Amino acid sequence: MSSINYSEKIPNNVNLSEDRTLQRALEQWQPNFLGWWGDVGPDGSSNFDVYLRTAVSVDPQGWAQFGHVKMPDYRWGIFLNPAEANRKIHFGDHKGEAAWQDVPGEHRANLRRIIVTQGDTEPASVEQQRHLGLTAPSQYDLRNLFQVNVEEGRHLWAMVYLLHRYFGRDGREEAEALLERRSGDQDNPRILGAFNEETPDWLSFFMFTYFTDRDGKFQLCALAESSFDPLARTTKFMLTEEAHHMFVGESGVSRIIARTCQLMNELKTDDPARLRAAGVIDLPTIQRYVNFHFSVTIDLFGADQSSNAATFYSSGLKGRFEEGKRADDHLLKGQTYKVLEVQGGQLVEKDVPMLNALNEVLRDDYIRDSVGGIERWNKVIEKAGIPLRLKVPHKAFHRNIGSLAGVRVSPDGRVVSQAEWDANVARWLPSAEDRAFVGSLMGRVVEPGKFANWIAPPVMGINRQPVDFEYVRFA
Ligand SMILES: [Fe+2]
Ligand SMILES: [Fe+2]
């Protein structure tokens, strides 16, 4: 007889030890997860002691405990926010009814699809980032990378818990498949496009955590409104972790910009060639990375008109961002929303039923939110007395999904010919040469308190530790 107390082996607040079937299923999945982590998780990291934040419960004392741990010993757990008594469905056709504690049969396939699609992004990003530890610009940054990685691993656990607990055999099969797909794999890729792109360097990593983890925030916020209460409670807790990922991205890009501006002033130049020779990343290159990551990420919201989006909303599976704070009828029937399309060589707005445009609604909420960080980056440039400003490209630029897919649009929103696109694309998107240059800067810095030449130190350390704290102890 096994005497393993599973409620200790997997930290959780879902009474795992009282559900033997679920316990056994997760017991079988756990070694496969660790095998996946060993195969395609952070490269060469298994002996490092890393100063990580671990959640052991969802209350303020328990969700952010800091200490050095070996990453494969990280306590990936299952945490749901506390249940809200008598929670009611607050949008869609079931509005006013009690929230579901189990999966209604008629919504089973759609809910499973939503959970699998979210779950698939979590291990994908770990795979995309797996080689970055080899070129970390500092111990502080290495620690932040690993923090993001272990939490994406925990987000996978969160979705797998839902699949195992509520979807029986097909849920268990989906949980296995989540460990089998691979980012960028020709035969068995991850589900969504942006999660099959490479994250080859640290500028890409910071852009990814700023832009693409923010897509995560908006998807999770929409799912936190779900009528399926366990999904709502799970995603609410995931959001507490997501905030740190976006902080890593925003502060990372900000520190790169600060260092570049410092060199621009020291050398009194804005010539990219001279700045590159001095070993920093010129601002036009940073703008091209913004253009790339922004456009690839807004594709993640899906087609601008989608009958699935309407179904997910009306049946109560997925709400809007901050659904509860909106002062409308939360049914949206008969309402319209503006989407873009090309007519006679021009971008024009047209009104479509809002229910079908809910992907576009969420994309527009995302765009408003992501612009904020760009403004803070511009403050750094402004403070240095440099006139250039970064901006997000037009939302029709470089799109691959929906009615704008394949239409050639410049970053400032003009429909252009293929010839004009070809002549300018190297100014608009990172070229092979840009990527090779950024790649050439990447080299590992391991001494506490030391930073690579192309990035400024952070203003503060993690958990009030000094910047030169030993965040990673190398074995
Ligand atoms: Fe995540
Ligand atoms: Fe994340």
Tab-separated table of C-alpha atoms and ligand atoms in Angstrom:
chain	number	residue	atom	x	y	z
A	1	MET	CA	0.000	0.000	0.000
A	2	SER	CA	1.316	3.384	-0.961
A	3	SER	CA	1.438	5.795	1.943
A	4	ILE	CA	2.340	8.839	-0.107
A	5	ASN	CA	0.497	11.847	1.178
A	6	TYR	CA	-0.222	13.418	-2.141
A	7	SER	CA	-1.550	16.603	-0.630
A	8	GLU	CA	2.046	17.233	0.388
A	9	LYS	CA	3.682	16.007	-2.771
A	10	ILE	CA	1.616	18.357	-4.924
A	11	PRO	CA	0.825	21.485	-2.930
A	12	ASN	CA	-2.847	22.214	-3.520
A	13	ASN	CA	-5.962	23.758	-2.104
A	14	VAL	CA	-8.393	21.432	-3.885
A	15	ASN	CA	-8.448	18.552	-1.351
A	16	LEU	CA	-6.529	16.361	-3.726
A	17	SER	CA	-5.955	13.640	-1.102
A	18	GLU	CA	-9.700	13.120	-0.787
A	19	ASP	CA	-10.170	12.278	-4.456
A	20	ARG	CA	-8.360	8.993	-5.086
A	21	THR	CA	-9.167	8.749	-8.789
A	22	LEU	CA	-7.916	12.228	-9.532
A	23	GLN	CA	-4.901	11.646	-7.306
A	24	ARG	CA	-3.975	8.518	-9.261
A	25	ALA	CA	-4.442	10.249	-12.610
A	26	LEU	CA	-2.223	13.165	-11.645
A	27	GLU	CA	0.251	10.720	-10.081
A	28	GLN	CA	0.614	9.139	-13.495
A	29	TRP	CA	0.923	12.471	-15.275
A	30	GLN	CA	3.544	13.922	-12.909
A	31	PRO	CA	6.568	11.853	-14.057
A	32	ASN	CA	5.647	12.647	-17.672
A	33	PHE	CA	5.617	16.335	-16.813
A	34	LEU	CA	9.050	16.034	-15.161
A	35	GLY	CA	10.285	14.104	-18.193
A	36	TRP	CA	9.047	16.890	-20.458
A	37	TRP	CA	10.732	19.504	-18.211
A	38	GLY	CA	13.984	17.533	-18.354
A	39	ASP	CA	13.807	17.178	-22.157
A	40	VAL	CA	12.759	20.639	-23.285
A	41	GLY	CA	12.721	22.784	-20.127
A	42	PRO	CA	15.519	25.249	-19.253
A	43	ASP	CA	18.734	23.972	-20.778
A	44	GLY	CA	21.470	22.825	-18.378
A	45	SER	CA	19.760	24.256	-15.295
A	46	SER	CA	19.042	21.171	-13.218
A	47	ASN	CA	21.787	21.723	-10.632
A	48	PHE	CA	21.324	25.441	-10.094
A	49	ASP	CA	19.905	26.759	-6.837
A	50	VAL	CA	17.624	29.565	-7.947
A	51	TYR	CA	16.041	32.236	-5.749
A	52	LEU	CA	12.435	31.561	-6.727
A	53	ARG	CA	9.012	32.603	-5.622
A	54	THR	CA	6.898	29.547	-4.856
A	55	ALA	CA	3.168	29.542	-4.201
A	56	VAL	CA	2.161	27.231	-1.357
A	57	SER	CA	-1.335	28.716	-0.964
A	58	VAL	CA	-3.403	31.544	-2.445
A	59	ASP	CA	-3.492	33.822	0.610
A	60	PRO	CA	-1.033	36.725	0.863
A	61	GLN	CA	1.327	34.787	3.187
A	62	GLY	CA	1.461	31.762	0.941
A	63	TRP	CA	1.527	32.792	-2.650
A	64	ALA	CA	4.912	34.484	-2.756
A	65	GLN	CA	7.451	32.608	-0.652
A	66	PHE	CA	11.032	33.223	-1.718
A	67	GLY	CA	14.014	30.922	-1.318
A	68	HIS	CA	16.720	29.057	-3.231
A	69	VAL	CA	15.457	25.841	-4.835
A	70	LYS	CA	16.720	23.470	-7.483
A	71	MET	CA	14.279	23.930	-10.335
A	72	PRO	CA	13.251	20.288	-10.854
A	73	ASP	CA	12.352	20.322	-7.111
A	74	TYR	CA	10.090	23.351	-7.569
A	75	ARG	CA	6.735	22.576	-5.963
A	76	TRP	CA	4.363	22.866	-8.901
A	77	GLY	CA	0.972	23.005	-7.248
A	78	ILE	CA	-2.722	23.358	-7.954
A	79	PHE	CA	-4.348	26.501	-6.624
A	80	LEU	CA	-7.801	27.945	-7.116
A	81	ASN	CA	-8.980	31.250	-5.731
A	82	PRO	CA	-11.570	30.719	-2.968
A	83	ALA	CA	-15.117	30.094	-4.174
A	84	GLU	CA	-17.475	33.031	-4.107
A	85	ALA	CA	-20.684	31.947	-2.343
A	86	ASN	CA	-23.730	31.822	-4.659
A	87	ARG	CA	-21.782	33.159	-7.629
A	88	LYS	CA	-24.120	33.909	-10.523
A	89	ILE	CA	-23.498	33.836	-14.259
A	90	HIS	CA	-23.268	37.488	-15.265
A	91	PHE	CA	-23.337	37.472	-19.073
A	92	GLY	CA	-24.805	35.585	-22.019
A	93	ASP	CA	-27.952	33.504	-22.378
A	94	HIS	CA	-27.627	31.950	-18.884
A	95	LYS	CA	-27.224	35.315	-17.144
A	96	GLY	CA	-28.677	35.230	-13.625
A	97	GLU	CA	-28.437	31.457	-13.223
A	98	ALA	CA	-26.085	29.853	-10.701
A	99	ALA	CA	-22.474	29.447	-11.900
A	100	TRP	CA	-21.635	25.879	-12.936
A	101	GLN	CA	-19.618	23.747	-10.536
A	102	ASP	CA	-19.454	21.010	-13.161
A	103	VAL	CA	-19.280	20.978	-16.945
A	104	PRO	CA	-22.697	21.083	-18.653
A	105	GLY	CA	-22.849	18.340	-21.290
A	106	GLU	CA	-23.754	20.684	-24.139
A	107	HIS	CA	-20.685	22.902	-23.498
A	108	ARG	CA	-18.231	20.134	-22.826
A	109	ALA	CA	-16.483	20.114	-26.211
A	110	ASN	CA	-16.124	23.898	-26.354
A	111	LEU	CA	-14.871	24.191	-22.769
A	112	ARG	CA	-12.331	21.446	-23.336
A	113	ARG	CA	-11.125	23.223	-26.450
A	114	ILE	CA	-10.760	26.534	-24.586
A	115	ILE	CA	-8.814	24.901	-21.744
A	116	VAL	CA	-6.565	22.933	-24.098
A	117	THR	CA	-5.803	26.024	-26.191
A	118	GLN	CA	-4.864	28.014	-23.082
A	119	GLY	CA	-2.958	25.063	-21.607
A	120	ASP	CA	-0.947	24.573	-24.803
A	121	THR	CA	0.589	28.057	-24.595
A	122	GLU	CA	2.133	27.391	-21.165
A	123	PRO	CA	4.623	24.613	-22.007
A	124	ALA	CA	5.135	26.202	-25.442
A	125	SER	CA	6.724	29.324	-23.972
A	126	VAL	CA	9.032	27.228	-21.777
A	127	GLU	CA	10.178	25.387	-24.904
A	128	GLN	CA	10.657	28.660	-26.802
A	129	GLN	CA	12.823	30.040	-23.999
A	130	ARG	CA	14.811	26.949	-23.156
A	131	HIS	CA	18.213	28.070	-24.456
A	132	LEU	CA	18.119	31.600	-23.062
A	133	GLY	CA	19.719	30.611	-19.758
A	134	LEU	CA	22.967	30.017	-21.631
A	135	THR	CA	23.195	33.706	-22.585
A	136	ALA	CA	21.660	35.513	-19.596
A	137	PRO	CA	22.964	39.092	-19.232
A	138	SER	CA	23.092	38.765	-15.415
A	139	GLN	CA	22.180	36.539	-12.486
A	140	TYR	CA	19.204	38.788	-11.811
A	141	ASP	CA	17.887	38.220	-15.348
A	142	LEU	CA	18.631	34.503	-15.250
A	143	ARG	CA	16.576	34.223	-12.102
A	144	ASN	CA	13.683	36.124	-13.684
A	145	LEU	CA	13.762	33.855	-16.745
A	146	PHE	CA	13.591	30.789	-14.526
A	147	GLN	CA	10.800	32.322	-12.430
A	148	VAL	CA	8.748	32.828	-15.580
A	149	ASN	CA	9.546	29.268	-16.724
A	150	VAL	CA	8.502	27.520	-13.499
A	151	GLU	CA	5.296	29.550	-13.347
A	152	GLU	CA	4.399	28.693	-16.930
A	153	GLY	CA	4.947	25.096	-15.818
A	154	ARG	CA	2.513	25.698	-12.968
A	155	HIS	CA	-0.010	27.196	-15.384
A	156	LEU	CA	0.191	23.957	-17.317
A	157	TRP	CA	-0.570	22.102	-14.074
A	158	ALA	CA	-3.552	24.416	-13.545
A	159	MET	CA	-5.088	23.513	-16.924
A	160	VAL	CA	-4.208	19.824	-16.551
A	161	TYR	CA	-5.974	19.766	-13.198
A	162	LEU	CA	-9.168	20.994	-14.898
A	163	LEU	CA	-8.815	18.444	-17.708
A	164	HIS	CA	-8.264	15.551	-15.292
A	165	ARG	CA	-10.869	16.613	-12.784
A	166	TYR	CA	-13.739	17.490	-15.127
A	167	PHE	CA	-13.213	15.799	-18.503
A	168	GLY	CA	-12.616	12.139	-17.734
A	169	ARG	CA	-10.725	10.047	-20.236
A	170	ASP	CA	-10.587	12.647	-23.023
A	171	GLY	CA	-9.266	15.148	-20.496
A	172	ARG	CA	-6.458	12.765	-19.561
A	173	GLU	CA	-5.651	12.215	-23.235
A	174	GLU	CA	-5.530	15.955	-23.837
A	175	ALA	CA	-3.210	16.320	-20.820
A	176	GLU	CA	-0.811	13.822	-22.376
A	177	ALA	CA	-0.991	15.576	-25.747
A	178	LEU	CA	-0.005	18.849	-24.029
A	179	LEU	CA	3.326	17.199	-23.215
A	180	GLU	CA	3.729	15.800	-26.731
A	181	ARG	CA	3.305	18.841	-28.968
A	182	ARG	CA	6.484	20.906	-29.380
A	183	SER	CA	6.961	24.558	-30.187
A	184	GLY	CA	8.052	24.934	-33.813
A	185	ASP	CA	7.802	21.204	-34.570
A	186	GLN	CA	6.856	20.499	-38.189
A	187	ASP	CA	4.764	17.433	-37.448
A	188	ASN	CA	3.320	18.204	-34.031
A	189	PRO	CA	3.495	21.973	-33.410
A	190	ARG	CA	1.896	24.009	-30.639
A	191	ILE	CA	-1.654	25.147	-31.442
A	192	LEU	CA	-1.146	28.922	-31.892
A	193	GLY	CA	1.223	30.661	-34.310
A	194	ALA	CA	3.109	32.972	-31.928
A	195	PHE	CA	3.956	29.969	-29.772
A	196	ASN	CA	5.808	28.327	-32.630
A	197	GLU	CA	8.099	31.320	-33.202
A	198	GLU	CA	11.616	31.159	-31.805
A	199	THR	CA	12.703	33.248	-28.844
A	200	PRO	CA	16.370	33.270	-29.843
A	201	ASP	CA	17.736	36.212	-27.856
A	202	TRP	CA	17.005	38.310	-24.768
A	203	LEU	CA	15.524	41.246	-26.668
A	204	SER	CA	12.993	38.765	-28.090
A	205	PHE	CA	12.430	37.338	-24.601
A	206	PHE	CA	11.655	40.738	-23.082
A	207	MET	CA	9.402	41.619	-26.030
A	208	PHE	CA	7.660	38.253	-25.678
A	209	THR	CA	7.041	38.686	-21.946
A	210	TYR	CA	5.840	42.249	-22.506
A	211	PHE	CA	3.560	41.583	-25.485
A	212	THR	CA	2.720	37.886	-25.537
A	213	ASP	CA	2.387	37.304	-21.784
A	214	ARG	CA	0.015	40.277	-21.912
A	215	ASP	CA	-2.096	38.333	-24.414
A	216	GLY	CA	-2.075	35.693	-21.653
A	217	LYS	CA	-3.381	38.288	-19.223
A	218	PHE	CA	-6.297	39.208	-21.505
A	219	GLN	CA	-7.220	35.606	-22.279
A	220	LEU	CA	-7.070	34.740	-18.568
A	221	CYS	CA	-9.159	37.789	-17.670
A	222	ALA	CA	-11.809	36.696	-20.188
A	223	LEU	CA	-11.771	33.157	-18.753
A	224	ALA	CA	-11.891	34.487	-15.173
A	225	GLU	CA	-15.437	35.644	-16.056
A	226	SER	CA	-16.489	32.128	-17.111
A	227	SER	CA	-19.711	30.545	-15.904
A	228	PHE	CA	-17.670	27.381	-15.304
A	229	ASP	CA	-16.598	28.312	-11.794
A	230	PRO	CA	-13.489	26.094	-11.448
A	231	LEU	CA	-12.070	27.697	-14.613
A	232	ALA	CA	-12.817	31.192	-13.291
A	233	ARG	CA	-11.159	30.456	-9.934
A	234	THR	CA	-8.108	28.830	-11.553
A	235	THR	CA	-7.451	31.656	-13.991
A	236	LYS	CA	-7.884	34.305	-11.275
A	237	PHE	CA	-4.956	32.819	-9.401
A	238	MET	CA	-2.874	32.486	-12.586
A	239	LEU	CA	-3.291	36.227	-13.135
A	240	THR	CA	-1.401	37.016	-9.918
A	241	GLU	CA	1.639	35.262	-11.428
A	242	GLU	CA	1.210	36.756	-14.900
A	243	ALA	CA	1.817	40.286	-13.587
A	244	HIS	CA	5.454	39.416	-12.853
A	245	HIS	CA	6.007	38.083	-16.363
A	246	MET	CA	4.898	41.370	-17.902
A	247	PHE	CA	7.064	43.262	-15.401
A	248	VAL	CA	10.081	41.236	-16.567
A	249	GLY	CA	9.345	42.251	-20.150
A	250	GLU	CA	8.589	45.907	-19.556
A	251	SER	CA	11.564	46.498	-17.245
A	252	GLY	CA	13.875	44.448	-19.473
A	253	VAL	CA	13.135	46.506	-22.588
A	254	SER	CA	13.302	49.679	-20.503
A	255	ARG	CA	16.795	48.784	-19.247
A	256	ILE	CA	17.989	48.045	-22.809
A	257	ILE	CA	16.661	51.432	-23.929
A	258	ALA	CA	18.292	53.181	-20.959
A	259	ARG	CA	21.680	51.690	-21.806
A	260	THR	CA	21.363	52.585	-25.509
A	261	CYS	CA	20.393	56.174	-24.675
A	262	GLN	CA	23.366	56.446	-22.316
A	263	LEU	CA	25.733	55.454	-25.133
A	264	MET	CA	23.945	57.746	-27.618
A	265	ASN	CA	24.679	60.653	-25.300
A	266	GLU	CA	28.235	59.585	-24.499
A	267	LEU	CA	29.100	59.126	-28.173
A	268	LYS	CA	26.850	62.012	-29.288
A	269	THR	CA	25.415	59.908	-32.101
A	270	ASP	CA	22.238	58.253	-33.303
A	271	ASP	CA	24.045	56.322	-36.019
A	272	PRO	CA	23.015	52.649	-35.665
A	273	ALA	CA	26.362	51.475	-37.038
A	274	ARG	CA	28.355	53.400	-34.416
A	275	LEU	CA	26.044	52.279	-31.624
A	276	ARG	CA	26.277	48.688	-32.766
A	277	ALA	CA	30.054	48.998	-32.835
A	278	ALA	CA	29.808	50.173	-29.216
A	279	GLY	CA	27.868	46.998	-28.394
A	280	VAL	CA	24.370	48.347	-27.757
A	281	ILE	CA	21.075	47.881	-29.599
A	282	ASP	CA	20.065	50.945	-31.647
A	283	LEU	CA	16.531	52.276	-31.167
A	284	PRO	CA	15.361	51.579	-34.773
A	285	THR	CA	16.160	47.905	-34.206
A	286	ILE	CA	14.154	47.978	-30.976
A	287	GLN	CA	11.260	49.542	-32.951
A	288	ARG	CA	11.409	46.689	-35.475
A	289	TYR	CA	11.244	44.135	-32.649
A	290	VAL	CA	8.203	46.009	-31.270
A	291	ASN	CA	6.578	45.816	-34.723
A	292	PHE	CA	7.200	42.096	-34.951
A	293	HIS	CA	6.097	41.044	-31.479
A	294	PHE	CA	3.065	43.337	-31.431
A	295	SER	CA	1.751	42.099	-34.788
A	296	VAL	CA	2.384	38.420	-34.095
A	297	THR	CA	0.723	38.751	-30.681
A	298	ILE	CA	-2.454	40.530	-31.798
A	299	ASP	CA	-3.027	37.664	-34.244
A	300	LEU	CA	-3.477	35.452	-31.159
A	301	PHE	CA	-6.894	36.998	-30.517
A	302	GLY	CA	-8.204	35.241	-33.626
A	303	ALA	CA	-10.297	36.263	-36.612
A	304	ASP	CA	-11.984	39.672	-36.371
A	305	GLN	CA	-15.310	38.007	-37.081
A	306	SER	CA	-15.894	34.648	-35.490
A	307	SER	CA	-19.031	32.653	-34.833
A	308	ASN	CA	-17.091	30.677	-32.218
A	309	ALA	CA	-16.438	33.876	-30.289
A	310	ALA	CA	-20.186	34.584	-30.324
A	311	THR	CA	-20.978	31.062	-29.133
A	312	PHE	CA	-18.373	31.174	-26.363
A	313	TYR	CA	-19.853	34.431	-25.084
A	314	SER	CA	-23.550	33.685	-25.427
A	315	SER	CA	-23.191	30.285	-23.811
A	316	GLY	CA	-21.260	31.866	-20.920
A	317	LEU	CA	-17.917	30.128	-21.449
A	318	LYS	CA	-15.732	33.201	-21.993
A	319	GLY	CA	-16.555	36.797	-21.082
A	320	ARG	CA	-15.057	40.109	-22.117
A	321	PHE	CA	-12.133	41.774	-20.361
A	322	GLU	CA	-13.565	43.223	-17.122
A	323	GLU	CA	-17.062	41.990	-18.014
A	324	GLY	CA	-18.290	42.774	-14.514
A	325	LYS	CA	-17.293	46.443	-14.756
A	326	ARG	CA	-19.155	47.131	-18.008
A	327	ALA	CA	-22.461	48.958	-17.937
A	328	ASP	CA	-24.376	47.271	-20.766
A	329	ASP	CA	-26.856	44.410	-20.915
A	330	HIS	CA	-24.127	41.686	-21.047
A	331	LEU	CA	-26.080	39.987	-23.836
A	332	LEU	CA	-24.937	42.196	-26.759
A	333	LYS	CA	-27.638	41.033	-29.143
A	334	GLY	CA	-28.377	43.639	-31.808
A	335	GLN	CA	-25.264	45.673	-30.947
A	336	THR	CA	-22.529	46.368	-33.473
A	337	TYR	CA	-18.770	46.873	-33.446
A	338	LYS	CA	-16.332	48.294	-35.969
A	339	VAL	CA	-13.834	46.028	-37.708
A	340	LEU	CA	-11.390	46.847	-40.495
A	341	GLU	CA	-11.357	45.582	-44.024
A	342	VAL	CA	-9.743	46.613	-47.305
A	343	GLN	CA	-12.000	48.229	-49.936
A	344	GLY	CA	-10.603	49.712	-53.124
A	345	GLY	CA	-7.053	49.627	-51.824
A	346	GLN	CA	-7.934	51.395	-48.547
A	347	LEU	CA	-8.581	50.319	-44.986
A	348	VAL	CA	-12.171	51.073	-44.041
A	349	GLU	CA	-14.215	50.442	-40.926
A	350	LYS	CA	-17.432	48.516	-41.123
A	351	ASP	CA	-20.062	47.698	-38.541
A	352	VAL	CA	-20.656	44.038	-37.784
A	353	PRO	CA	-22.687	42.282	-35.081
A	354	MET	CA	-20.759	42.741	-31.833
A	355	LEU	CA	-21.207	39.130	-30.758
A	356	ASN	CA	-19.292	38.015	-33.820
A	357	ALA	CA	-16.618	40.661	-33.231
A	358	LEU	CA	-15.698	39.737	-29.652
A	359	ASN	CA	-12.191	38.680	-30.682
A	360	GLU	CA	-11.752	42.197	-32.048
A	361	VAL	CA	-13.167	43.707	-28.840
A	362	LEU	CA	-10.602	41.817	-26.767
A	363	ARG	CA	-7.815	42.691	-29.243
A	364	ASP	CA	-8.696	46.396	-28.947
A	365	ASP	CA	-8.684	46.182	-25.132
A	366	TYR	CA	-5.268	44.533	-25.380
A	367	ILE	CA	-3.953	47.239	-27.709
A	368	ARG	CA	-5.023	49.997	-25.296
A	369	ASP	CA	-3.250	48.211	-22.428
A	370	SER	CA	-0.046	47.487	-24.332
A	371	VAL	CA	0.390	51.110	-25.413
A	372	GLY	CA	0.945	52.119	-21.774
A	373	GLY	CA	4.311	50.444	-21.480
A	374	ILE	CA	5.492	52.008	-24.749
A	375	GLU	CA	4.754	55.414	-23.248
A	376	ARG	CA	6.883	54.519	-20.213
A	377	TRP	CA	9.719	53.417	-22.535
A	378	ASN	CA	9.389	56.743	-24.340
A	379	LYS	CA	9.788	58.539	-21.001
A	380	VAL	CA	13.242	56.931	-20.664
A	381	ILE	CA	14.176	58.210	-24.142
A	382	GLU	CA	12.698	61.636	-23.452
A	383	LYS	CA	14.578	61.946	-20.141
A	384	ALA	CA	17.812	61.272	-22.026
A	385	GLY	CA	16.986	64.212	-24.292
A	386	ILE	CA	16.628	62.106	-27.418
A	387	PRO	CA	13.845	63.041	-29.873
A	388	LEU	CA	12.979	59.565	-31.241
A	389	ARG	CA	9.768	57.923	-29.958
A	390	LEU	CA	8.723	54.276	-30.155
A	391	LYS	CA	5.186	53.366	-31.149
A	392	VAL	CA	3.100	50.312	-31.776
A	393	PRO	CA	2.397	49.694	-35.459
A	394	HIS	CA	-1.091	50.007	-36.943
A	395	LYS	CA	-3.183	46.983	-36.068
A	396	ALA	CA	-3.476	46.026	-39.745
A	397	PHE	CA	0.313	45.780	-40.083
A	398	HIS	CA	1.815	42.300	-40.717
A	399	ARG	CA	-1.329	40.324	-39.923
A	400	ASN	CA	-1.839	36.651	-40.605
A	401	ILE	CA	-5.315	36.032	-39.236
A	402	GLY	CA	-8.756	37.354	-40.154
A	403	SER	CA	-9.764	39.670	-42.997
A	404	LEU	CA	-6.420	41.531	-42.850
A	405	ALA	CA	-4.365	38.376	-43.370
A	406	GLY	CA	-1.912	38.839	-46.187
A	407	VAL	CA	-2.901	42.462	-46.882
A	408	ARG	CA	0.246	44.586	-47.169
A	409	VAL	CA	-0.033	47.496	-44.736
A	410	SER	CA	2.753	49.804	-43.542
A	411	PRO	CA	3.329	50.386	-39.802
A	412	ASP	CA	1.515	53.746	-40.137
A	413	GLY	CA	-1.556	52.083	-41.634
A	414	ARG	CA	-1.297	52.633	-45.414
A	415	VAL	CA	-2.179	49.778	-47.760
A	416	VAL	CA	0.944	49.342	-49.886
A	417	SER	CA	1.882	47.357	-52.968
A	418	GLN	CA	3.950	44.206	-52.745
A	419	ALA	CA	6.809	46.181	-54.330
A	420	GLU	CA	6.644	48.890	-51.649
A	421	TRP	CA	6.447	46.227	-48.966
A	422	ASP	CA	9.488	44.420	-50.327
A	423	ALA	CA	11.439	47.666	-50.566
A	424	ASN	CA	10.705	48.587	-46.937
A	425	VAL	CA	10.274	45.400	-44.990
A	426	ALA	CA	13.847	45.546	-43.675
A	427	ARG	CA	13.014	48.899	-42.058
A	428	TRP	CA	9.741	47.593	-40.619
A	429	LEU	CA	10.525	44.132	-39.313
A	430	PRO	CA	13.738	42.658	-37.852
A	431	SER	CA	15.950	41.476	-40.707
A	432	ALA	CA	18.215	38.452	-40.600
A	433	GLU	CA	21.029	40.954	-40.118
A	434	ASP	CA	19.297	42.592	-37.123
A	435	ARG	CA	18.747	39.219	-35.534
A	436	ALA	CA	22.329	38.193	-36.172
A	437	PHE	CA	23.585	41.440	-34.591
A	438	VAL	CA	21.384	41.057	-31.492
A	439	GLY	CA	22.447	37.418	-31.325
A	440	SER	CA	26.100	38.447	-31.449
A	441	LEU	CA	25.674	40.473	-28.237
A	442	MET	CA	24.365	37.523	-26.273
A	443	GLY	CA	26.920	36.088	-23.875
A	444	ARG	CA	26.614	34.761	-20.391
A	445	VAL	CA	27.327	37.012	-17.409
A	446	VAL	CA	27.357	35.047	-14.138
A	447	GLU	CA	29.072	37.217	-11.517
A	448	PRO	CA	26.583	38.687	-8.985
A	449	GLY	CA	25.910	42.364	-9.666
A	450	LYS	CA	27.552	42.336	-13.135
A	451	PHE	CA	25.542	43.078	-16.287
A	452	ALA	CA	26.127	42.641	-20.004
A	453	ASN	CA	27.167	45.821	-21.787
A	454	TRP	CA	23.895	46.195	-23.721
A	455	ILE	CA	21.555	46.413	-20.714
A	456	ALA	CA	21.385	48.699	-17.663
A	457	PRO	CA	21.077	47.184	-14.164
A	458	PRO	CA	17.597	47.189	-12.606
A	459	VAL	CA	16.671	49.890	-10.111
A	460	MET	CA	15.831	47.302	-7.456
A	461	GLY	CA	16.481	43.628	-6.759
A	462	ILE	CA	13.893	40.871	-6.305
A	463	ASN	CA	11.987	40.692	-2.996
A	464	ARG	CA	13.978	43.670	-1.664
A	465	GLN	CA	17.271	41.848	-2.104
A	466	PRO	CA	20.199	43.900	-3.388
A	467	VAL	CA	20.912	43.929	-7.127
A	468	ASP	CA	24.200	42.063	-6.518
A	469	PHE	CA	22.495	39.327	-4.471
A	470	GLU	CA	23.413	35.753	-5.417
A	471	TYR	CA	20.147	34.966	-7.238
A	472	VAL	CA	21.550	31.786	-8.754
A	473	ARG	CA	24.056	29.477	-7.116
A	474	PHE	CA	25.760	27.446	-9.801
A	475	ALA	CA	26.620	23.904	-8.782
B	1	FE	FE	1.096	31.357	-18.312
B	2	FE	FE	3.127	34.183	-18.437
